[in-house]
Short mmCIF file of C-alpha atoms in Angstrom, two decimals:
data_model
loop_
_atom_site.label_atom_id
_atom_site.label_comp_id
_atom_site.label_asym_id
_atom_site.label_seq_id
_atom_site.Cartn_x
_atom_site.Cartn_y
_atom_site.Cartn_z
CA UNK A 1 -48.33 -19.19 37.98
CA UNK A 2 -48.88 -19.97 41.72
CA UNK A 3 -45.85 -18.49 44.05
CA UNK A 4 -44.12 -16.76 40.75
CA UNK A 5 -44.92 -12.91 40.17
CA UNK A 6 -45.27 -12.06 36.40
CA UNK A 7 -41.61 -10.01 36.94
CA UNK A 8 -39.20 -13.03 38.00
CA UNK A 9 -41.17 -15.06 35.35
CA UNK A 10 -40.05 -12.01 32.87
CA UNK A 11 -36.62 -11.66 34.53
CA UNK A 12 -36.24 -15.60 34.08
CA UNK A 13 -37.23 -15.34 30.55
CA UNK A 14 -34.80 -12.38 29.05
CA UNK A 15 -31.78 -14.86 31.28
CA UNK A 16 -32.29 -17.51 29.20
CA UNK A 17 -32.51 -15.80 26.13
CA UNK A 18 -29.03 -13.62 26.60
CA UNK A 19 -27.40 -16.95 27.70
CA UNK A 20 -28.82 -18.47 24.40
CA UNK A 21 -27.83 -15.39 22.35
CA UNK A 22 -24.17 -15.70 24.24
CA UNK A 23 -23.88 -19.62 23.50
CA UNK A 24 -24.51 -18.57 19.84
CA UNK A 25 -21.86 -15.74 19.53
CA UNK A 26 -19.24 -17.90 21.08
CA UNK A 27 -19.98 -20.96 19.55
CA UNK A 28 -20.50 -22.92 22.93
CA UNK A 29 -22.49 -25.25 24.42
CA UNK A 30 -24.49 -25.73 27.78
CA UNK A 31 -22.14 -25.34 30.45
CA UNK A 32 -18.93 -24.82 28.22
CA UNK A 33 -16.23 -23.10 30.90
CA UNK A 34 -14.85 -20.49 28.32
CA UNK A 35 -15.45 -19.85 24.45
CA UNK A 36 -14.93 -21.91 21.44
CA UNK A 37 -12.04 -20.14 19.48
CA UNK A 38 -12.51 -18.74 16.51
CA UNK A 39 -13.43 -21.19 13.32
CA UNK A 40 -10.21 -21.90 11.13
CA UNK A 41 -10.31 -20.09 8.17
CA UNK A 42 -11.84 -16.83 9.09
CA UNK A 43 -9.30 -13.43 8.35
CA UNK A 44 -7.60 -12.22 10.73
CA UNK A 45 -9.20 -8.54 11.45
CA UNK A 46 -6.28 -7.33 14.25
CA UNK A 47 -2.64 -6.35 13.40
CA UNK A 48 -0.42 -5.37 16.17
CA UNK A 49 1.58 -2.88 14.24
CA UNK A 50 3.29 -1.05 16.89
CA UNK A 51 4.44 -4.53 18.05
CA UNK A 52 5.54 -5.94 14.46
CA UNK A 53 9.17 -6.67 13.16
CA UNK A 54 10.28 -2.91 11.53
CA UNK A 55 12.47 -1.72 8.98
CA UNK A 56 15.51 -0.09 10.42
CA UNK A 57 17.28 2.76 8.55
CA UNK A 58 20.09 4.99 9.30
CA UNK A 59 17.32 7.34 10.34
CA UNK A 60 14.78 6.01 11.98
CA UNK A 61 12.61 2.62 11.16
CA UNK A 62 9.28 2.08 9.07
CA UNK A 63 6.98 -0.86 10.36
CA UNK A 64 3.59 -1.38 8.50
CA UNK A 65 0.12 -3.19 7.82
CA UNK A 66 0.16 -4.83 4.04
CA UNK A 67 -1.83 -7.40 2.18
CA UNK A 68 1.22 -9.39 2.46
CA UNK A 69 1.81 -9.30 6.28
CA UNK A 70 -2.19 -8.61 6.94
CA UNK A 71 -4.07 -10.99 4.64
CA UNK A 72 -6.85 -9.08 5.32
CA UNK A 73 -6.05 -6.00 3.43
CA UNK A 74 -6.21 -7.63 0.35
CA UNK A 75 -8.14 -5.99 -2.20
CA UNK A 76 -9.01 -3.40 -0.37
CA UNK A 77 -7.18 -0.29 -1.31
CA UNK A 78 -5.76 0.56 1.73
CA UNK A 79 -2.55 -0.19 4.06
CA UNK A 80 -0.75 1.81 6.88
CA UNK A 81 2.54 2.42 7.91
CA UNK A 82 4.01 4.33 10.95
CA UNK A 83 7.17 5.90 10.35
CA UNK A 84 9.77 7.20 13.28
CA UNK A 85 12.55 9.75 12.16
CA UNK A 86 15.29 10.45 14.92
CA UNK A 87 16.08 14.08 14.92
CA UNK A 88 18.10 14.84 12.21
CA UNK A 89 15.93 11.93 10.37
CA UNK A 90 14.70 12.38 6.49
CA UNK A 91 12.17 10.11 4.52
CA UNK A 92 13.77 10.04 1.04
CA UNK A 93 12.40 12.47 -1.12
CA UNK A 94 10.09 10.62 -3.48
CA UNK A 95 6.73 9.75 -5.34
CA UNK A 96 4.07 7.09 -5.61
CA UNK A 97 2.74 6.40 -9.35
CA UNK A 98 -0.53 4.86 -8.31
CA UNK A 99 -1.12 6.09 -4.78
CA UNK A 100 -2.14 9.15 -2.59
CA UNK A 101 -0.99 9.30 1.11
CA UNK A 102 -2.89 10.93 3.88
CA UNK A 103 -0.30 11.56 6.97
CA UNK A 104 -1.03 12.23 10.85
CA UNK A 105 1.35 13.32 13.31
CA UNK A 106 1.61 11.34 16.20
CA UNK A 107 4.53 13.61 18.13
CA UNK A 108 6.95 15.82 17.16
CA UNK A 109 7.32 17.96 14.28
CA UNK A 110 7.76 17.48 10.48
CA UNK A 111 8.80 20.02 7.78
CA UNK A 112 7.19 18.96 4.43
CA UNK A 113 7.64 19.71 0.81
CA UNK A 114 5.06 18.62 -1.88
CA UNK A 115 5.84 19.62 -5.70
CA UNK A 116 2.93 18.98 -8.37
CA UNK A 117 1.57 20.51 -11.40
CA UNK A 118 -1.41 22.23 -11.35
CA UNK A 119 -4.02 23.70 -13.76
CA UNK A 120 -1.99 27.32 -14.60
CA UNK A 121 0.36 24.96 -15.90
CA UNK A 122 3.16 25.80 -13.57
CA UNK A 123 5.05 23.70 -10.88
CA UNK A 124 3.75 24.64 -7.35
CA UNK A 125 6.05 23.50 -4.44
CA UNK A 126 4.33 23.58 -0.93
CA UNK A 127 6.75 23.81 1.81
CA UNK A 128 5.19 24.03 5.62
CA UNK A 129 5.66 22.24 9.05
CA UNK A 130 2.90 20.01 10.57
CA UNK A 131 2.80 19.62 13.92
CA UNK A 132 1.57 16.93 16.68
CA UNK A 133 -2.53 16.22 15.18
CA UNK A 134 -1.97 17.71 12.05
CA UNK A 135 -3.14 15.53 8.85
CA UNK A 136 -1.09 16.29 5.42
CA UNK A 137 -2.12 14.98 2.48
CA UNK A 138 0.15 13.91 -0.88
CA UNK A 139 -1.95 13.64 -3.97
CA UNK A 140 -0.85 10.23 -6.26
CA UNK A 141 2.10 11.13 -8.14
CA UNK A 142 3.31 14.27 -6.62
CA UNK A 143 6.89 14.12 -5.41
CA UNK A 144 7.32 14.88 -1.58
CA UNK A 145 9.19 14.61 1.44
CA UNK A 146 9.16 15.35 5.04
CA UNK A 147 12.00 14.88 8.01
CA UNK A 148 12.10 15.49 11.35
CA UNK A 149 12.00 19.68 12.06
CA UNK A 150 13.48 19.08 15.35
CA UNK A 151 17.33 18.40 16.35
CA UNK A 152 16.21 16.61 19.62
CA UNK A 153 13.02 14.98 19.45
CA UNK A 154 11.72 12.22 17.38
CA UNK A 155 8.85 12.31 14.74
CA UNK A 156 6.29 9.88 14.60
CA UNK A 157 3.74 9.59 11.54
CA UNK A 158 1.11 7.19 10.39
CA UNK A 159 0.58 7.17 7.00
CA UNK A 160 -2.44 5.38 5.25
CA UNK A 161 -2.58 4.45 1.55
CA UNK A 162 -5.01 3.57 -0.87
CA UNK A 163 -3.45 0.83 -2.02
CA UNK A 164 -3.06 -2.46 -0.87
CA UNK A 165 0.59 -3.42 -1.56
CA UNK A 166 4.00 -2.87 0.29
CA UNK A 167 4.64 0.53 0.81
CA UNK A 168 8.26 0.30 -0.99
CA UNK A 169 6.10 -1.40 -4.41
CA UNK A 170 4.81 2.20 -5.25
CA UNK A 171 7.97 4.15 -4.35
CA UNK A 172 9.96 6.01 -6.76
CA UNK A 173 12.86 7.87 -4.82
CA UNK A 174 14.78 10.28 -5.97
CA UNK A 175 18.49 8.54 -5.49
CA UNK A 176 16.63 5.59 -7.80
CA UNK A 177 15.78 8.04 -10.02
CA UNK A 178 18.96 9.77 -10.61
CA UNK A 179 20.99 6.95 -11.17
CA UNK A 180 18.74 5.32 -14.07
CA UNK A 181 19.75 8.32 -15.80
CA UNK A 182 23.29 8.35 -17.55
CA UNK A 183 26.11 10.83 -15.85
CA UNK A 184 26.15 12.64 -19.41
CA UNK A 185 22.10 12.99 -19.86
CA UNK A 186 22.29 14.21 -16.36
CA UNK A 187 24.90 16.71 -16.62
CA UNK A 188 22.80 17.95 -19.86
CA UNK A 189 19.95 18.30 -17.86
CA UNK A 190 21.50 20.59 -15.30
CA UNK A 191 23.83 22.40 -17.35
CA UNK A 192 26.66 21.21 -15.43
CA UNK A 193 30.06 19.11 -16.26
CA UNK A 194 29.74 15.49 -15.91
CA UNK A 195 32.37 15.81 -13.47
CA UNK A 196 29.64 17.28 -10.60
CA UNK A 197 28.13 13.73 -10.53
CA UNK A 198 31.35 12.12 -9.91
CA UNK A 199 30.30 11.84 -6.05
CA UNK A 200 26.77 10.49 -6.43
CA UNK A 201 26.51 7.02 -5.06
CA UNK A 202 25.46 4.84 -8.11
CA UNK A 203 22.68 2.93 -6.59
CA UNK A 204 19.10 1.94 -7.09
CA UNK A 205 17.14 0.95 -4.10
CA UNK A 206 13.80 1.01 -2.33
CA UNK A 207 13.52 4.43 -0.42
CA UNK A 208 14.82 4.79 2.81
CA UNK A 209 15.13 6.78 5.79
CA UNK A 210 18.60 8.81 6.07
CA UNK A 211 19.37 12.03 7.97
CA UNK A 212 21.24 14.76 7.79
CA UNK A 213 25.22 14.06 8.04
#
């Protein structure tokens, strides 16, 4: 190579291979001004949840990442939802049949309760606050609830499933659950008149986000 040291000759080489290798990736051609979009058909692996349409509640508002809203996500266990309580904000108390929930506190500060069963045979109801970085965990099936500790800041939480679906698809709340029982089987149940359920809204919806009145 007469005139050309062995290093530009090296230096010229690895050039044209990273162009190459960046034609490839891009799905260019010689010369091509800017990439070649992505091919039609291919899932979409980016969800702009803090920017999608949300669920408003007397409360606060839910907005979250589904199979049905993130085509992605289906079939593989998992979806996330972040959930903002106003002060004075609740999350319904409640309970997912086929799903545990692993929660992390973006700001604020949330006062949880988690009631289960455990091996002594007893119920076991866990009642703490969780503050800004804290992770809380709800095992499938155990009813729980958190709201907003503070009376002048907000609560955010993201909450991941392991399930795929809508988050209100594996709720069970406890307003629901009250009012598919009849005011007599209640009052029964409680060892109260019928008459102290004369107040209860008769309603069964998904689960919501209320607050304190």
């Amino acid at each position: 190579m007469t005139g050309i040291s062995r290093r530009r000759a090296l230096g010229a080489g690895v050039a044209g291979v990273a162009g190459m290798a960046g034609l490839a990736a891009t799905g260019g051609t010689a010369g091509a001004g800017a990439p070649t979009p992505p091919r039609t058909g291919q899932p979409g692996h980016l969800f702009h949840l803090a920017a999608s349409e949300p669920n408003d509640f007397d409360g606060g508002w839910l907005r979250g990442a589904n199979e049905q809203n993130f085509p992605v996500l289906a079939g593989q266990q998992g979806s996330v939802y972040l959930a903002h309580l106003d002060p004075g904000g609740i999350r319904e108390p409640h309970w997912h049949p086929t799903a545990w929930e692993l929660n992390y506190i973006v700001s604020g500060t949330a006062k949880w309760t988690i009631l289960g069963t455990h091996p002594d045979g007893d119920y076991h109801n866990d009642v703490f606050t969780a503050q800004r970085g804290d992770l809380v965990f709800a095992p499938t099936g155990l009813f729980h609830y958190f709201e907003n500790a503070s009376t002048t800041e907000p609560l955010d939480v993201l909450i991941v499933f392991n399930t795929s679906t809508a988050e209100p698809d594996d709720d069970i709340g406890i307003v629901g659950s009250l009012n598919a029982i009849p005011r007599d089987v209640l009052a029964a149940s409680f060892g109260v008149p019928e008459s102290a359920f004369a107040q209860v809204p008769q309603r069964i919806e998904p689960v919501v986000i209320t607050r304190r009145r």
